[in-house]
Amino acid sequence: MSRRDFPAPSHGALPADPEHDPSASFALDPARVRRLTAQLRATSGSSETTYAPFTGQPIATLPVSDEGDVEDAFAAARVAQKTWSRTELAHRSALLLDLHDAVLDHADDLMDLVQWEAGKARTHAYDEVLHVALTARYYARTLERHLKTRRVPGVYPLLTQARINRVPKGVVGIISPWNYPLTLAISDGLPAVGAGNAVVHKPDSQTPLSALAVVDLFREVGFPAGLWQIVSGPGPQIGGAIIDRADYVCFTGSTATGKKVAAQAAERLVSCSLELGGKNAMLVLADAQIDRAVEGAVRGAYSSAGQLCVSIERLFVADAIYDKFVARLVKRIERMKLSADLSYGGDMGSLVSQRQLDTVTAHVSDAVSKGANVLTGGRPRPDVGPYFFEPTLLEGVNPSMTCFAEETFGPVVSVYRFGNEAEAVERANAGSYGLNAAIFTRDIGRARELARHIKAGTVNINEGFAATFGTIDAPMGGMRESGIGRRHGAEGIHRYTETQSVANQRLLPLSAPRFVSGGAYQKTVTSALRLLKKSGRA
Ligand code: NAD
């Protein structure tokens, strides 16, 4: 199949609308910017301007933090954390539920900011609001379950009573990326706060206002001032200052930066979670419902213009349905509407920056120059906005091409044919990443079995990524170079705690009493051990 088999792409209604002016639909109230900026700890004297991906126009100029600001942020966070860690779990749960409501009440405003800063379509901005609300409710309702002191059997029944406490780490450093400024910063911080920690957070310099807007809501619903500190500035400049002071580091970003963060945290023996990159595969088995798989591929690959860690970048399709599937997928992609608009209706937004556009363009040019076919897409779309790139499907990608194994982090997917499922799994497992995978089939049992052989932290059946990502009770994170640790579920909150075992000894000591000989003691204890084994006790 080659590009010649398909009509020329015709994306986007916007270029046909000469009246359209995206900047006219959004104006940031300067007073609002001042109110949000006032929450930043930033006294370096320098400032940085952020630019809207939809237009390339400036959004706001914000002050930049330096190491002294990070120091002050930690000092204030430590004061707030002391009192906060003594609050009742029921009080924290109630505040999380209030935040849930506040985020939904202010959804439109938050989505405007996210779209303006990150350049994504409104429907993908809503995914972020949804995720913060889901996470707030989940942890509000499960704090008690995850954090309550647990009794465990002591070494000998009746003689030893043991309990395990979960104590907060202290102040958690969160370093987050630009692609999901609410989900990957606020949602990750909610369990940290729920567990009794304070947070010092550095959002990416591209998206500080989105994060500040939620922290504003935090205060509005009654979380104590000082509990969530925000500093802003280039990662290489102030990221290290956070890692040098944090009691735990929650990092989301690229694998390259994640390795540096891990090395620096290791120097201090401070633990961290690293949510990193992926080159995620979707398997379409021979019995899959084709239209459902096509929709799954579109949503899985082009959400947030593919700038999503769990995004599908490799499609493995069973030989028996390959031609039919690819033809329908191309048709479906060509119906997608690119949109630089704050209203619903667009299927895909912009890339975030010139740098991201350059990377995506380079990956496609490299593949094409080495013989790949562009089945659809493949071009930047400056007529829609300065960093737009068409949703792109490539065929004939091979290991000599950059996009074969490297994360593109854009709307570019390679499609491959497979003969049998074992071969598909093997090819999906190739490479160094292990974040997410998807399987489309009518046979759920078969898919569950295949999932066990796939090296990925999440596997979605008949969905691209949202089934696992939206299930907050299930851990989410990467194997191999996709990361260490998990967000969501018990692991997502336990990472922010230390366990503390407390045991008291009653009636008899745990060694031979003075009036009992060593031999007699051994005999008694040995009999006791045999009895305990018989009783089935752990
Ligand atoms: P990045 O690593 O360049 O930046 C992420 C954050 O780290 C930013 O806040 C940045 O300022 C900061 N930073 C940069 N250098 C630093 C340093 N030396 N020390 C401390 N902090 C530093 O990543 P990015 O390009 O912003 O984000 C895209 C990447 O993130 C992609 O690879 C994507 O797959 C990954 N990602 C992973 C997940 C996940 O959950 N696994 C989610 C989203 C994005």
Coordinates of C-alpha atoms and ligand atoms in Angstrom, one line a residue:
M1 CA 0.0 0.0 0.0
S2 CA 1.4 3.4 -0.8
R3 CA 0.4 7.0 -0.4
R4 CA -0.8 7.0 -4.0
D5 CA -3.7 4.7 -3.0
F6 CA -5.2 7.4 -0.8
P7 CA -6.6 10.9 -1.5
A8 CA -4.4 13.8 -0.6
P9 CA -5.0 14.8 3.1
S10 CA -7.4 17.6 3.7
H11 CA -7.1 18.4 7.4
G12 CA -8.6 21.2 9.3
A13 CA -11.6 23.5 8.7
L14 CA -9.7 26.4 10.2
P15 CA -7.6 27.3 7.2
A16 CA -10.8 27.7 5.2
D17 CA -12.1 30.3 7.7
P18 CA -10.2 33.5 7.0
E19 CA -12.2 35.2 9.8
H20 CA -10.7 32.9 12.4
D21 CA -8.4 34.5 15.0
P22 CA -7.6 32.2 17.9
S23 CA -6.1 34.9 19.9
A24 CA -9.4 36.8 19.8
S25 CA -11.1 33.9 21.7
F26 CA -8.9 34.1 24.7
A27 CA -7.6 36.9 26.7
L28 CA -5.8 36.5 30.0
D29 CA -7.0 39.1 32.5
P30 CA -3.8 40.8 33.8
A31 CA -5.2 40.9 37.3
R32 CA -5.8 37.2 37.2
V33 CA -2.2 36.6 36.0
R34 CA -1.0 38.8 38.9
R35 CA -3.1 36.9 41.4
L36 CA -1.7 33.5 40.1
T37 CA 1.9 34.8 39.9
A38 CA 1.7 36.1 43.5
Q39 CA 1.7 32.4 44.6
L40 CA 5.1 31.8 42.9
R41 CA 8.3 32.0 45.0
A42 CA 10.4 33.8 42.5
T43 CA 12.8 36.6 43.5
S44 CA 15.7 36.2 41.1
G45 CA 14.9 39.3 39.3
S46 CA 14.8 37.6 35.9
S47 CA 11.6 36.7 34.1
E48 CA 10.5 34.4 31.4
T49 CA 7.7 34.9 28.8
T50 CA 5.5 31.9 27.9
Y51 CA 4.1 31.6 24.4
A52 CA 0.8 30.1 23.2
P53 CA 1.3 27.1 20.9
F54 CA -1.9 28.0 19.0
T55 CA -0.6 31.4 17.9
G56 CA 3.0 31.7 18.9
Q57 CA 2.0 34.9 20.7
P58 CA 3.1 35.7 24.3
I59 CA 0.8 34.6 27.1
A60 CA 2.4 36.1 30.2
T61 CA 5.8 37.1 31.6
L62 CA 6.5 35.4 34.9
P63 CA 9.3 35.8 37.4
V64 CA 11.9 33.1 37.6
S65 CA 12.9 31.4 40.8
D66 CA 16.5 30.8 41.9
E67 CA 18.1 28.5 44.5
G68 CA 17.3 30.9 47.3
D69 CA 13.6 30.7 46.4
V70 CA 13.8 26.9 46.4
E71 CA 15.4 27.1 49.9
D72 CA 12.6 29.4 51.1
A73 CA 9.9 27.2 49.6
F74 CA 11.2 24.2 51.5
A75 CA 11.5 26.2 54.7
A76 CA 7.9 27.3 54.5
A77 CA 6.7 23.9 53.4
R78 CA 8.4 22.3 56.4
V79 CA 6.5 24.6 58.7
A80 CA 3.2 23.9 57.1
Q81 CA 3.8 20.1 57.0
K82 CA 4.4 19.9 60.7
T83 CA 0.9 21.0 61.5
W84 CA -0.7 19.3 58.5
S85 CA 0.8 15.9 59.3
R86 CA -1.2 15.9 62.6
T87 CA -4.5 16.6 61.0
E88 CA -7.2 13.8 61.0
L89 CA -7.5 11.7 57.9
A90 CA -11.2 12.6 57.8
H91 CA -10.3 16.3 57.5
R92 CA -7.9 15.7 54.6
S93 CA -10.5 13.5 52.8
A94 CA -13.1 16.3 53.2
L95 CA -10.7 18.8 51.6
L96 CA -9.9 16.5 48.8
L97 CA -13.6 16.1 48.1
D98 CA -14.0 19.9 48.1
L99 CA -11.2 20.2 45.7
H100 CA -12.9 17.6 43.5
D101 CA -16.0 19.9 43.3
A102 CA -13.9 23.1 42.9
V103 CA -12.0 21.6 39.9
L104 CA -15.3 20.6 38.2
D105 CA -16.9 24.0 39.0
H106 CA -13.9 25.7 37.4
A107 CA -13.4 23.2 34.6
D108 CA -13.9 25.7 31.7
D109 CA -11.4 28.1 33.1
L110 CA -8.8 25.4 33.8
M111 CA -9.3 24.0 30.3
D112 CA -8.8 27.4 28.8
L113 CA -5.5 27.7 30.6
V114 CA -4.3 24.2 29.7
Q115 CA -5.2 24.7 26.0
W116 CA -3.6 28.1 25.9
E117 CA -0.3 26.9 27.6
A118 CA -0.1 23.4 26.1
G119 CA -1.9 23.9 22.8
K120 CA -4.1 20.8 23.0
A121 CA -7.6 20.3 21.8
R122 CA -10.4 21.0 24.3
T123 CA -11.4 17.4 24.5
H124 CA -7.9 16.4 25.6
A125 CA -7.8 19.3 28.1
Y126 CA -11.0 17.9 29.6
D127 CA -9.2 14.6 30.1
E128 CA -6.9 16.5 32.5
V129 CA -9.7 18.0 34.6
L130 CA -11.3 14.6 34.7
H131 CA -8.2 13.0 35.9
V132 CA -7.7 15.5 38.8
A133 CA -11.3 14.9 39.9
L134 CA -11.0 11.1 39.7
T135 CA -7.8 11.2 41.7
A136 CA -9.1 13.6 44.3
R137 CA -12.2 11.4 44.9
Y138 CA -10.2 8.1 44.9
Y139 CA -7.7 9.2 47.5
A140 CA -10.4 11.0 49.6
R141 CA -12.3 7.8 49.8
T142 CA -9.3 5.5 50.4
L143 CA -7.0 7.5 52.7
E144 CA -8.1 5.5 55.7
R145 CA -7.6 2.2 53.8
H146 CA -4.1 3.1 52.6
L147 CA -2.8 4.9 55.7
K148 CA -4.4 3.4 58.8
T149 CA -2.1 1.7 61.3
R150 CA -2.1 -2.0 60.6
R151 CA -1.8 -4.9 63.1
V152 CA 0.3 -7.8 62.1
P153 CA 1.0 -11.1 63.9
G154 CA 3.9 -10.7 66.3
V155 CA 6.8 -13.2 66.5
Y156 CA 4.9 -15.3 69.0
P157 CA 1.1 -15.1 69.5
L158 CA 0.1 -13.2 72.6
L159 CA 3.7 -12.4 73.5
T160 CA 4.5 -9.9 70.8
Q161 CA 2.0 -7.3 69.6
A162 CA 3.1 -5.5 66.4
R163 CA 1.7 -2.6 64.4
I164 CA 2.8 -0.9 61.2
N165 CA 2.5 2.9 60.9
R166 CA 2.6 4.9 57.7
V167 CA 4.4 8.1 58.4
P168 CA 4.7 10.9 55.8
K169 CA 8.1 11.4 54.2
G170 CA 8.0 15.2 54.9
V171 CA 8.4 17.5 51.9
V172 CA 7.9 16.0 48.5
G173 CA 9.6 17.6 45.5
I174 CA 7.5 17.3 42.3
I175 CA 9.1 18.1 39.0
S176 CA 6.6 17.9 36.1
P177 CA 6.5 18.3 32.3
W178 CA 4.4 20.5 30.1
N179 CA 2.3 17.9 28.2
Y180 CA -0.3 17.2 30.9
P181 CA 0.2 20.1 33.3
L182 CA -2.7 19.2 35.6
T183 CA -2.6 15.4 35.5
L184 CA 1.1 15.0 35.9
A185 CA 1.6 17.6 38.6
I186 CA -1.6 18.1 40.6
S187 CA -2.9 14.5 40.4
D188 CA 0.5 13.2 41.5
G189 CA 0.6 15.6 44.4
L190 CA -2.8 14.8 45.8
P191 CA -1.8 11.5 47.4
A192 CA 1.4 13.2 48.7
V193 CA -0.7 15.8 50.5
G194 CA -3.3 13.2 51.6
A195 CA -0.5 11.2 53.2
G196 CA 0.5 14.2 55.3
N197 CA 3.3 15.7 53.3
A198 CA 3.9 19.2 52.0
V199 CA 4.9 19.7 48.3
V200 CA 7.5 21.9 46.6
H201 CA 6.5 21.8 42.9
K202 CA 8.3 22.9 39.8
P203 CA 6.1 22.8 36.8
D204 CA 7.6 23.1 33.4
S205 CA 8.3 26.7 32.4
Q206 CA 5.8 26.4 29.5
T207 CA 2.9 25.6 31.7
P208 CA 3.1 27.4 35.1
L209 CA -0.3 29.1 35.1
S210 CA -2.3 25.9 34.7
A211 CA -0.6 24.5 37.8
L212 CA -0.9 27.8 39.7
A213 CA -4.7 27.9 38.9
V214 CA -5.3 24.6 40.7
V215 CA -3.1 25.5 43.6
D216 CA -5.3 28.7 43.8
L217 CA -8.3 26.4 44.2
F218 CA -6.4 24.4 46.8
R219 CA -6.3 27.5 49.0
E220 CA -9.8 28.4 48.2
V221 CA -11.2 25.1 49.5
G222 CA -9.2 25.4 52.7
F223 CA -5.9 23.6 52.4
P224 CA -3.4 25.5 54.6
A225 CA -1.3 28.2 53.1
G226 CA 2.3 27.0 52.5
L227 CA 1.4 23.4 52.0
W228 CA 1.9 23.5 48.2
Q229 CA 4.8 25.7 47.2
I230 CA 5.5 26.5 43.5
V231 CA 8.8 27.6 42.1
S232 CA 9.3 28.2 38.4
G233 CA 12.3 28.2 36.1
P234 CA 14.4 26.0 33.8
G235 CA 14.9 22.5 35.1
P236 CA 18.7 22.3 34.8
Q237 CA 18.9 25.6 36.8
I238 CA 16.6 24.9 39.8
G239 CA 15.5 21.2 39.4
G240 CA 18.7 20.2 41.2
A241 CA 18.0 22.5 44.1
I242 CA 14.7 20.7 44.7
I243 CA 16.3 17.2 44.5
D244 CA 19.0 18.4 47.0
R245 CA 16.3 19.3 49.6
A246 CA 13.4 17.0 49.0
D247 CA 12.5 14.0 51.3
Y248 CA 11.1 12.3 48.2
V249 CA 11.2 13.2 44.5
C250 CA 8.3 12.6 42.1
F251 CA 9.6 13.2 38.6
T252 CA 7.8 13.0 35.3
G253 CA 9.6 13.7 32.1
S254 CA 12.0 12.3 29.6
T255 CA 14.2 9.2 30.3
A256 CA 17.3 11.2 29.8
T257 CA 16.4 13.7 32.5
G258 CA 15.0 11.0 34.7
K259 CA 18.4 9.2 34.8
K260 CA 20.0 12.5 36.0
V261 CA 17.3 12.9 38.6
A262 CA 17.8 9.3 39.8
A263 CA 21.6 9.8 40.1
Q264 CA 21.2 12.9 42.1
A265 CA 18.6 11.4 44.4
A266 CA 20.8 8.4 44.9
E267 CA 23.6 10.6 46.1
R268 CA 21.4 11.6 49.0
L269 CA 19.8 8.2 49.4
V270 CA 16.4 9.8 48.8
S271 CA 13.9 7.7 47.0
C272 CA 12.1 8.8 43.9
S273 CA 9.5 7.8 41.4
L274 CA 10.3 8.3 37.7
E275 CA 7.6 8.4 35.1
L276 CA 9.4 8.5 31.9
G277 CA 9.1 8.0 28.1
G278 CA 7.6 5.2 26.0
K279 CA 7.4 3.7 22.5
N280 CA 4.0 2.1 23.1
A281 CA 2.6 -0.7 20.9
M282 CA -0.9 -1.5 20.0
L283 CA -1.7 -5.0 18.7
V284 CA -4.8 -5.5 16.5
L285 CA -5.5 -9.3 16.5
A286 CA -7.2 -11.0 13.6
D287 CA -10.5 -11.2 15.4
A288 CA -10.6 -7.5 16.4
Q289 CA -13.7 -5.4 15.6
I290 CA -12.1 -3.2 13.0
D291 CA -14.0 0.0 13.5
R292 CA -13.5 -0.1 17.2
A293 CA -9.7 -0.7 16.7
V294 CA -9.6 2.2 14.3
E295 CA -11.2 4.5 16.8
G296 CA -8.9 3.2 19.5
A297 CA -5.8 3.8 17.4
V298 CA -6.9 7.4 16.6
R299 CA -7.5 8.2 20.3
G300 CA -4.5 6.2 21.5
A301 CA -2.1 7.8 19.0
Y302 CA -3.3 11.4 18.5
S303 CA -4.6 12.5 21.9
S304 CA -2.7 15.7 22.8
A305 CA -1.1 15.5 19.3
G306 CA 0.7 12.4 20.5
Q307 CA 2.5 14.3 23.2
L308 CA 1.5 11.8 25.8
C309 CA 3.7 9.3 27.5
V310 CA 1.3 6.4 27.0
S311 CA 0.5 7.4 23.4
I312 CA 0.6 4.6 20.8
E313 CA 3.5 5.1 18.4
R314 CA 3.6 1.5 16.9
L315 CA 0.7 -0.4 15.5
F316 CA 1.0 -4.2 14.9
V317 CA -1.9 -5.5 12.8
A318 CA -2.7 -9.1 12.0
D319 CA -2.0 -10.0 8.4
A320 CA -5.6 -11.2 7.8
I321 CA -7.1 -7.8 8.4
Y322 CA -4.2 -5.5 7.7
D323 CA -5.4 -4.0 4.4
K324 CA -8.9 -3.4 5.6
F325 CA -7.8 -1.9 8.9
V326 CA -5.2 0.4 7.4
A327 CA -7.6 1.6 4.6
R328 CA -10.2 2.5 7.3
L329 CA -7.7 4.0 9.6
V330 CA -6.3 6.3 6.9
K331 CA -9.9 7.4 6.0
R332 CA -10.6 8.1 9.6
I333 CA -7.4 10.1 10.2
E334 CA -8.2 12.2 7.1
R335 CA -11.5 13.2 8.6
M336 CA -9.8 14.6 11.7
K337 CA -10.0 18.3 12.2
L338 CA -7.0 20.2 13.4
S339 CA -8.0 23.0 15.7
A340 CA -6.4 26.1 17.3
D341 CA -9.6 26.8 19.2
L342 CA -10.8 26.9 22.8
S343 CA -14.1 25.3 21.9
Y344 CA -15.0 21.6 21.4
G345 CA -15.0 20.4 17.8
G346 CA -11.3 20.0 17.0
D347 CA -9.9 16.4 17.0
M348 CA -6.3 17.4 17.5
G349 CA -4.4 20.5 18.7
S350 CA -0.9 21.7 18.2
L351 CA 2.6 20.6 19.1
V352 CA 3.8 22.6 22.0
S353 CA 6.8 24.4 20.5
Q354 CA 9.2 24.9 17.6
R355 CA 11.5 22.3 19.3
Q356 CA 8.8 19.7 19.3
L357 CA 7.9 20.5 15.7
D358 CA 11.5 20.2 14.7
T359 CA 11.8 16.7 16.3
V360 CA 8.6 15.4 14.8
T361 CA 9.5 16.8 11.3
A362 CA 13.0 15.3 11.6
H363 CA 11.6 11.9 12.5
V364 CA 9.3 11.9 9.5
S365 CA 11.9 13.2 7.1
D366 CA 14.4 10.7 8.3
A367 CA 12.0 7.8 7.8
V368 CA 10.9 9.0 4.4
S369 CA 14.5 9.5 3.2
K370 CA 15.2 5.9 4.2
G371 CA 12.2 4.5 2.3
A372 CA 9.1 4.7 4.6
N373 CA 5.7 5.4 3.0
V374 CA 3.6 8.2 4.4
L375 CA 0.1 6.7 4.2
T376 CA -1.4 10.0 5.4
G377 CA -0.3 13.2 7.0
G378 CA 3.4 13.9 7.2
R379 CA 3.5 17.7 7.0
P380 CA 3.6 20.7 9.3
R381 CA 0.5 22.9 9.1
P382 CA 1.5 26.5 9.6
D383 CA -1.8 27.5 8.1
V384 CA -3.5 26.3 11.3
G385 CA -0.9 27.4 13.8
P386 CA 2.9 27.8 13.9
Y387 CA 3.6 24.3 15.5
F388 CA 0.8 22.2 14.0
F389 CA 1.7 18.8 12.4
E390 CA -0.7 16.5 10.7
P391 CA -1.7 13.2 12.3
T392 CA 0.6 10.9 10.4
L393 CA 0.7 7.2 9.6
L394 CA 3.9 5.6 8.3
E395 CA 4.4 2.2 6.7
G396 CA 7.7 0.4 6.0
V397 CA 9.5 1.8 9.0
N398 CA 12.7 -0.3 9.7
P399 CA 15.4 -0.3 12.4
S400 CA 17.6 2.1 10.4
M401 CA 15.0 4.9 11.0
T402 CA 15.0 7.1 14.1
C403 CA 11.3 6.7 14.7
F404 CA 11.6 2.9 14.7
A405 CA 12.7 2.7 18.4
E406 CA 13.0 6.4 19.6
E407 CA 10.1 8.1 21.2
T408 CA 8.8 10.8 18.7
F409 CA 6.3 12.4 21.2
G410 CA 4.2 13.6 18.4
P411 CA 1.3 12.5 16.1
V412 CA 3.4 9.9 14.2
V413 CA 2.5 6.2 14.2
S414 CA 4.2 3.4 12.3
V415 CA 2.1 0.5 11.2
Y416 CA 3.5 -3.1 10.8
R417 CA 2.0 -6.4 9.6
F418 CA 2.3 -9.5 11.8
G419 CA 1.8 -13.2 11.0
N420 CA 1.3 -14.7 14.5
E421 CA 0.6 -13.3 17.9
A422 CA 3.9 -14.6 19.5
E423 CA 5.8 -12.7 16.9
A424 CA 3.7 -9.5 17.5
V425 CA 4.4 -9.7 21.2
E426 CA 8.1 -10.2 20.6
R427 CA 8.2 -7.2 18.3
A428 CA 6.2 -5.1 20.7
N429 CA 8.7 -5.9 23.4
A430 CA 11.7 -4.9 21.4
G431 CA 13.5 -1.7 22.5
S432 CA 14.3 -0.2 25.8
Y433 CA 10.9 1.1 27.0
G434 CA 8.1 -0.6 28.8
L435 CA 5.3 1.9 29.6
N436 CA 2.0 1.1 27.9
A437 CA 0.5 -1.3 25.4
A438 CA -2.9 -2.0 23.9
I439 CA -4.6 -5.2 22.5
F440 CA -7.7 -5.1 20.3
T441 CA -9.5 -8.5 20.1
R442 CA -12.9 -10.0 20.8
D443 CA -11.3 -12.7 23.0
I444 CA -10.7 -11.0 26.3
G445 CA -9.3 -14.1 27.9
R446 CA -6.7 -14.4 25.2
A447 CA -5.8 -10.7 25.5
R448 CA -5.3 -11.1 29.3
E449 CA -3.0 -14.1 28.7
L450 CA -1.0 -12.1 26.1
A451 CA -0.7 -9.2 28.5
R452 CA 1.4 -11.3 30.8
H453 CA 4.0 -11.6 28.1
I454 CA 4.1 -7.9 27.3
K455 CA 6.8 -5.8 28.9
A456 CA 4.7 -2.8 29.8
G457 CA 3.4 -1.4 33.1
T458 CA -0.1 -1.0 31.7
V459 CA -1.9 -3.1 29.1
N460 CA -5.3 -1.9 27.8
I461 CA -7.7 -4.2 26.1
N462 CA -9.9 -2.6 23.4
E463 CA -8.7 0.8 24.5
G464 CA -5.5 2.7 23.8
F465 CA -4.6 3.9 27.3
A466 CA -7.5 5.4 29.2
A467 CA -8.9 2.2 30.7
T468 CA -5.8 1.7 32.8
F469 CA -4.9 5.4 33.3
G470 CA -8.5 6.2 34.4
T471 CA -8.6 3.3 36.9
I472 CA -7.1 5.1 39.8
D473 CA -7.2 2.0 42.0
A474 CA -4.7 0.3 39.6
P475 CA -1.0 1.3 39.7
M476 CA 0.4 3.1 36.6
G477 CA 4.0 3.4 35.6
G478 CA 6.8 2.0 33.5
M479 CA 9.0 -1.1 33.3
R480 CA 12.6 -0.9 32.0
E481 CA 13.6 2.6 30.8
S482 CA 10.1 3.9 31.2
G483 CA 10.6 4.4 34.9
I484 CA 10.7 3.4 38.5
G485 CA 7.7 3.3 40.8
R486 CA 4.0 3.8 40.2
R487 CA 1.4 6.5 40.5
H488 CA -2.2 5.6 41.4
G489 CA -3.6 3.0 43.8
A490 CA -1.9 1.9 47.0
E491 CA 1.6 2.3 45.5
G492 CA 0.8 5.8 44.4
I493 CA 0.3 6.9 48.0
H494 CA 2.6 4.5 49.8
R495 CA 5.6 6.0 47.9
Y496 CA 5.1 9.2 49.9
T497 CA 5.2 7.4 53.2
E498 CA 7.8 5.5 55.3
T499 CA 6.6 2.4 57.1
Q500 CA 7.4 2.3 60.8
S501 CA 7.0 -1.0 62.6
V502 CA 6.2 -0.8 66.3
A503 CA 6.1 -4.0 68.4
N504 CA 5.8 -4.5 72.1
Q505 CA 6.9 -7.6 74.0
R506 CA 4.6 -9.0 76.8
L507 CA 4.9 -11.5 79.6
L508 CA 8.1 -13.3 78.5
P509 CA 11.3 -11.9 76.9
L510 CA 12.5 -13.0 73.5
S511 CA 15.5 -14.9 74.8
A512 CA 16.0 -17.6 77.4
P513 CA 15.0 -16.4 80.9
R514 CA 17.8 -16.7 83.4
F515 CA 16.2 -19.6 85.2
V516 CA 16.0 -21.7 81.9
S517 CA 19.0 -23.4 80.4
G518 CA 20.0 -22.8 76.8
G519 CA 19.2 -26.4 75.9
A520 CA 15.7 -26.3 77.5
Y521 CA 15.0 -22.9 75.8
Q522 CA 16.0 -24.4 72.4
K523 CA 13.7 -27.4 72.9
T524 CA 10.7 -25.2 73.9
V525 CA 11.2 -22.8 71.0
T526 CA 11.7 -25.6 68.5
S527 CA 8.4 -27.2 69.6
A528 CA 6.7 -23.9 69.4
L529 CA 8.0 -23.3 65.9
R530 CA 6.8 -26.8 64.8
L531 CA 3.4 -26.0 66.3
L532 CA 3.2 -22.7 64.6
K533 CA 4.0 -24.2 61.2
K534 CA 1.3 -26.8 61.8
S535 CA -1.2 -24.1 62.7
G536 CA -0.8 -22.6 59.2
R537 CA 0.5 -19.3 60.6
A538 CA 2.7 -17.1 58.3
Ligands
NAD1 P1 12.0 16.9 30.4 O1 12.7 15.7 31.0 O2 12.8 17.7 29.4 O3 11.4 17.9 31.5 C1 10.6 17.4 32.5 C2 10.7 18.3 33.7 O4 12.1 18.2 34.2 C3 10.6 19.8 33.4 O5 9.9 20.5 34.5 C4 12.0 20.3 33.3 O6 12.1 21.7 33.6 C5 12.7 19.5 34.3 N1 14.1 19.3 34.2 C6 14.8 19.4 33.0 N2 16.1 19.2 33.2 C7 16.3 18.9 34.6 C8 17.3 18.6 35.4 N3 18.6 18.5 35.0 N4 17.1 18.4 36.7 C9 15.8 18.4 37.2 N5 14.8 18.8 36.5 C10 15.0 19.0 35.1 O7 10.8 16.3 29.6 P2 9.7 17.0 28.7 O8 10.3 17.1 27.3 O9 9.2 18.2 29.3 O10 8.5 16.0 28.7 C11 8.4 15.0 27.7 C12 8.9 13.6 28.2 O11 8.2 13.3 29.4 C13 8.6 12.6 27.2 O12 9.7 11.7 27.1 C14 7.4 11.8 27.8 O13 7.3 10.5 27.4 C15 7.7 11.9 29.3 N6 6.5 11.8 30.0 C16 6.3 10.7 30.8 C17 5.1 10.5 31.5 C18 4.9 9.2 32.3 O14 4.0 9.2 33.2 N7 5.7 8.1 32.2 C19 4.1 11.4 31.4 C20 4.4 12.5 30.6 C21 5.5 12.7 29.9

